Amino acid sequence: MPSVAVLIPILTLPFWLFYFDITPKIAALLAGAAIACLLAPANVTSIRNLWKTRKLVVVTIALLAAALIVSTAFSTHRALSFGGSNWRGFGMVTQLALLVFTLLTAASIASGTLGVERILRAVALSGSAIALYAILQYLGWDPLLSPATYHIGEGEWTIVRPPGTVGHADYLGSYLVFVLFLGGSLWTRESHRTWRTVGIACAILSAFAIFLSGTRSAILAAICGAALLLYRFRPGWRQTAAGLAIALIALAGFYFSPLGLKLRGRTRWYIEDPAGGARLLLWRDSLHLALGRWPAGWGAETFGASFPHYESLELARAFPDFYHESPHNIFIDELTDQGLIGIAALLAWTGIAGRAAFRQLRTTKTAPIGAALLGGLTSLQFNSFVVTTAFFFFLTCVLVLVAPEDVDIQPRKRMPVALAALAGVPLALLFSVFAVRMCVADATMSTVRKQMEAGNVLAASARYETVRRWEPRPGAFDAYYSKNMASIVRRQRAVYNAVKGWQEAIQSGIRATQLAEDPQNAAYSLASLYGQADNRKESEHYLRSAIADAPNWFKPHWVLARLLESSGRHEQALVEASAAVERDGGKHAEVAETLRQLQAK
């Protein structure tokens, strides 16, 4: 378990994998869950002890798993709910592995076979390394990623949002909130000076990295967690004032120095966008989406395809060309994905864990772990679960819910072979096969991308067939493959290569409209391909398909208006152009110009 706690956040393989910051983390979780499933049946005592002393923990995890399975069975897109989306891969298999791993970790801690200190040391060491890497990213040193991927804007007001190894600054911030307090808890739990020093170093590095990430939710969460600890320990006012003064002077000195220029750019962004982007309108519209299928939800990972049908005109006008992949709130996300049964189970789990966290604040030794859960939960009100944040949320819940000193440890008893096979082997097989297939497909797709960049159509198409055979999530790469294959067709000198490339682009584009997590984008992209070939009939068909999938997205209306006008259907073009202007909210001058030209005729 400590190994998995190290590997999940730190694994990123940009030179080997296509989704280099997602696939290795999921594979680490699946591999860890598979090994745990194979090993746990050999010692049933740990689960028995957990059942005797923490029945509510076991029951709630079982309810979470049941809600997940039911929502997947009734999903509007079962394949996507089963395997997960491209942007986080958090489908039924991944979530089930997380729940199984959570249960077995809780049982191991309860039985005394896994020490809490071992987990905290692992979190502190890996978290310190990731925080240091994020700090270096901010300062301009990054051997793994191109800085252009996390620099926003140009010139004096360029903003840098270091993602560390977690994939995005928002997820990095949420993860580091857990690390800040879990790693820092070594100071109160360890007697050895070395580990106490590691705990303090981890807390300082994590706090500074959160500050540099510019993630408002993480900064708020860190302040809330620190306030809880100050309330618990109640140091003298002079000590508190001196500590806060030193911290504020150090941060202010950095902020107003030349190194703080990019942070000042982020502050300018805060001032221009005090509401945090689309979140308030997004949450409101997401609740309308949840009411559409309130008993069991739309299915895990289906938000990107389902939400556009419920997106309000107000949200579309405010953010006209923005794809909302999730509600950015773990509870609303659960409500839309798994409905009433899912949100009830998650609220129950969070409620019993939150209550335990408040109890942990009463004692000096455990107070930082309680602050970790409450602070992390604060941050996740403005973020979605990805593998890293979900793993550390459930891990922290286990740490506050299960204490080995509360359990009467009994002699070990081996589970019968037949029962072991019934319980552990099928799950281990599911997780192992899924992980292997996902990694092979992802690594092969990385090769396909390199071959397309080199303009090698035949090699890329042959390799892509391997991707399709291995990928456990049908259609995961089709949209990307279609768009990029089409872009290299004109560079082909041989007619056969050009025809082959075009066929590949069209066929994968059609599959993407049926299987992608964002069918509206897939349909729009395919319409563009047909437009390049001057196939107006198919282009119009897929533009209307994009409009059906996302009624309030301005772009397909705008492009369709231009297509209709070029075909001599002026009145229909005028209707579509008016619809585009209404949905664009005045954000793009060329959209209004199209309507003006049509009206002038």
Coordinates of C-alpha atoms in Angstrom, one line a residue, residues 114-357:
L114 CA 0.1 -2.2 8.1
G115 CA 1.4 0.7 10.2
V116 CA 0.0 4.2 9.8
E117 CA 3.5 5.6 10.1
R118 CA 4.7 3.7 7.0
I119 CA 2.0 5.2 5.0
L120 CA 2.7 8.7 6.2
R121 CA 6.4 8.4 5.5
A122 CA 5.7 7.3 2.0
V123 CA 3.3 10.2 1.5
A124 CA 5.8 12.7 2.9
L125 CA 8.7 11.5 0.8
S126 CA 6.9 11.3 -2.6
G127 CA 4.9 14.5 -1.8
S128 CA 8.0 16.5 -1.0
A129 CA 9.6 15.4 -4.3
I130 CA 6.5 16.4 -6.3
A131 CA 6.2 19.7 -4.5
L132 CA 9.9 20.5 -5.2
Y133 CA 9.4 19.6 -8.9
A134 CA 6.4 21.9 -9.1
I135 CA 8.4 24.7 -7.5
L136 CA 11.2 24.1 -10.1
Q137 CA 8.5 24.2 -12.9
Y138 CA 7.4 27.6 -11.7
L139 CA 11.1 28.8 -11.7
G140 CA 11.5 27.6 -15.3
W141 CA 13.2 24.2 -15.0
D142 CA 11.4 21.2 -16.4
P143 CA 13.1 18.2 -18.0
L144 CA 9.8 16.3 -18.6
L145 CA 7.2 18.7 -20.0
S146 CA 7.2 21.7 -22.3
P147 CA 6.6 24.9 -20.3
A148 CA 4.2 26.0 -23.0
T149 CA 1.7 23.5 -21.8
Y150 CA 1.2 25.2 -18.5
H151 CA 2.0 28.9 -19.4
I152 CA -1.0 31.0 -20.1
G153 CA -0.9 34.4 -21.9
E154 CA 2.0 36.3 -23.2
G155 CA 4.4 39.1 -22.2
E156 CA 4.3 40.7 -18.8
W157 CA 1.1 39.1 -17.7
T158 CA 2.0 35.5 -18.5
I159 CA 0.7 33.1 -15.9
V160 CA 2.4 29.8 -15.0
R161 CA 0.3 27.0 -13.4
P162 CA 2.8 24.2 -12.6
P163 CA 1.1 20.8 -12.8
G164 CA 3.9 18.8 -11.1
T165 CA 3.4 15.2 -12.0
V166 CA -0.4 15.3 -11.4
G167 CA -1.5 16.7 -14.8
H168 CA -3.0 20.1 -13.9
A169 CA -2.4 22.8 -11.3
D170 CA -5.8 22.4 -9.8
Y171 CA -5.3 18.7 -9.2
L172 CA -1.8 19.3 -7.9
G173 CA -3.1 21.8 -5.4
S174 CA -5.8 19.4 -4.1
Y175 CA -3.3 16.6 -3.8
L176 CA -0.8 18.8 -2.0
V177 CA -3.4 19.8 0.6
F178 CA -3.5 16.2 1.7
V179 CA 0.3 16.0 1.6
L180 CA 0.7 19.2 3.6
F181 CA -1.1 17.8 6.6
L182 CA -0.4 14.0 6.2
G183 CA 3.3 14.6 5.7
G184 CA 3.4 17.3 8.4
S185 CA 1.8 14.9 10.9
L186 CA 5.1 13.1 11.2
W187 CA 6.2 15.9 13.4
T188 CA 3.5 14.9 16.0
R189 CA 3.7 11.2 15.5
E190 CA 7.4 10.3 15.1
S191 CA 9.9 10.2 17.9
H192 CA 12.9 9.9 15.5
R193 CA 14.4 13.3 14.7
T194 CA 15.0 12.5 11.0
W195 CA 11.4 11.7 10.3
R196 CA 10.2 14.7 12.3
T197 CA 12.5 16.9 10.0
V198 CA 11.1 15.2 6.9
G199 CA 7.6 16.0 8.1
I200 CA 8.4 19.7 8.6
A201 CA 10.2 19.9 5.2
C202 CA 7.2 18.2 3.5
A203 CA 4.8 20.7 5.0
I204 CA 6.9 23.8 4.0
L205 CA 7.5 22.5 0.4
S206 CA 3.9 21.6 0.0
A207 CA 2.6 24.9 1.3
F208 CA 5.0 26.9 -1.0
A209 CA 4.1 24.8 -4.0
I210 CA 0.3 25.3 -3.3
F211 CA 1.0 29.1 -3.2
L212 CA 2.9 29.0 -6.5
S213 CA 0.3 26.8 -8.2
G214 CA -2.2 29.7 -7.9
T215 CA -5.0 27.3 -7.2
R216 CA -7.6 29.3 -5.1
S217 CA -9.4 26.2 -3.8
A218 CA -6.2 24.7 -2.5
I219 CA -5.0 27.9 -0.9
L220 CA -8.4 28.2 0.8
A221 CA -8.2 24.6 1.9
A222 CA -4.7 24.9 3.3
I223 CA -5.8 28.0 5.3
C224 CA -8.8 26.2 6.7
G225 CA -6.7 23.2 7.7
A226 CA -4.1 25.4 9.4
A227 CA -6.9 27.3 11.2
L228 CA -8.2 24.1 12.6
L229 CA -4.8 23.1 13.9
L230 CA -4.3 26.5 15.4
Y231 CA -7.6 26.2 17.2
R232 CA -6.7 22.7 18.4
F233 CA -3.1 23.5 19.6
R234 CA -3.9 27.1 20.7
P235 CA -0.3 28.3 20.8
G236 CA 0.4 31.6 22.6
W237 CA -0.7 34.7 20.7
R238 CA 2.9 35.9 20.5
Q239 CA 4.0 32.7 18.9
T240 CA 1.1 32.7 16.5
A241 CA 1.7 36.3 15.5
A242 CA 5.4 35.8 15.1
G243 CA 4.9 32.7 12.9
L244 CA 2.3 34.4 10.7
A245 CA 4.4 37.5 10.4
I246 CA 7.5 35.5 9.3
A247 CA 5.4 33.6 6.7
L248 CA 3.7 36.7 5.3
I249 CA 6.9 38.6 5.1
A250 CA 8.6 35.7 3.2
L251 CA 5.7 35.3 0.8
A252 CA 5.3 39.0 0.2
G253 CA 9.0 39.3 -0.4
F254 CA 8.8 36.6 -3.1
Y255 CA 5.6 37.9 -4.5
F256 CA 6.9 41.5 -5.1
S257 CA 10.3 40.3 -6.3
P258 CA 11.1 39.6 -10.0
L259 CA 10.4 35.9 -9.4
G260 CA 6.8 36.8 -8.3
L261 CA 5.9 38.4 -11.6
K262 CA 3.9 35.4 -12.9
L263 CA 2.1 35.2 -9.5
R264 CA 1.1 38.9 -9.9
G265 CA -0.3 38.0 -13.3
R266 CA -2.4 35.3 -11.6
T267 CA -3.7 37.9 -9.1
R268 CA -4.8 40.0 -12.0
W269 CA -6.7 37.0 -13.3
Y270 CA -8.3 36.7 -9.8
I271 CA -9.5 40.3 -10.0
E272 CA -10.9 39.9 -13.5
D273 CA -12.6 36.7 -12.7
P274 CA -13.7 36.7 -9.0
A275 CA -16.4 34.1 -9.4
G276 CA -14.0 31.4 -10.5
G277 CA -15.0 31.0 -14.1
A278 CA -18.1 29.1 -15.1
R279 CA -18.5 27.2 -11.8
L280 CA -21.7 28.9 -10.4
L281 CA -23.6 28.6 -13.6
L282 CA -22.1 25.2 -14.3
W283 CA -23.3 23.9 -10.9
R284 CA -26.8 25.2 -11.5
D285 CA -27.1 23.6 -14.9
S286 CA -25.6 20.4 -13.6
L287 CA -28.3 20.1 -11.0
H288 CA -30.9 20.3 -13.8
L289 CA -28.9 17.5 -15.6
A290 CA -29.1 15.4 -12.4
L291 CA -32.9 15.8 -12.2
G292 CA -33.1 14.3 -15.7
R293 CA -32.1 10.8 -14.4
W294 CA -32.2 11.2 -10.6
P295 CA -32.5 7.6 -9.4
A296 CA -29.3 6.1 -10.8
G297 CA -27.7 9.0 -12.8
W298 CA -26.4 9.1 -16.3
G299 CA -23.5 6.8 -15.7
A300 CA -19.9 7.4 -14.7
E301 CA -17.9 9.6 -17.1
T302 CA -20.9 10.6 -19.2
F303 CA -21.1 14.2 -18.2
G304 CA -19.3 15.6 -21.2
A305 CA -21.9 14.0 -23.5
S306 CA -25.0 14.5 -21.4
F307 CA -24.4 18.1 -20.1
P308 CA -24.7 20.0 -23.4
H309 CA -28.4 19.1 -23.6
Y310 CA -28.9 20.9 -20.3
E311 CA -26.5 23.8 -20.7
S312 CA -28.3 27.0 -20.3
L313 CA -28.1 29.8 -22.9
E314 CA -26.8 32.0 -20.1
L315 CA -23.8 29.7 -19.5
A316 CA -23.2 29.2 -23.3
R317 CA -23.1 33.0 -23.9
A318 CA -20.7 33.5 -21.0
F319 CA -18.4 30.8 -22.1
P320 CA -19.3 30.2 -25.8
D321 CA -16.5 27.9 -26.9
F322 CA -15.8 26.0 -23.7
Y323 CA -16.1 22.2 -23.2
H324 CA -17.3 21.3 -19.7
E325 CA -15.9 17.8 -18.8
S326 CA -17.3 17.8 -15.3
P327 CA -19.1 20.0 -12.7
H328 CA -15.8 20.5 -10.8
N329 CA -17.4 19.5 -7.5
I330 CA -17.2 15.9 -6.2
F331 CA -20.7 15.8 -4.8
I332 CA -22.4 17.3 -7.9
D333 CA -20.3 15.0 -10.0
E334 CA -21.5 12.0 -8.1
L335 CA -25.1 13.1 -8.3
T336 CA -25.0 13.5 -12.1
D337 CA -23.1 10.3 -12.6
Q338 CA -24.7 7.9 -10.1
G339 CA -27.9 9.7 -9.1
L340 CA -29.6 9.5 -5.7
I341 CA -28.1 6.2 -4.7
G342 CA -24.6 7.3 -5.5
I343 CA -24.8 10.7 -3.7
A344 CA -26.4 9.0 -0.7
A345 CA -23.5 6.6 -0.4
L346 CA -20.8 9.2 -0.9
L347 CA -22.5 11.6 1.6
A348 CA -22.7 8.7 4.1
W349 CA -19.0 7.9 3.6
T350 CA -18.0 11.6 3.9
G351 CA -20.2 12.1 6.9
I352 CA -18.7 9.2 9.0
A353 CA -15.2 10.2 7.9
G354 CA -15.8 13.9 8.7
R355 CA -17.1 13.1 12.1
A356 CA -14.1 10.9 12.8
A357 CA -11.8 13.8 11.6

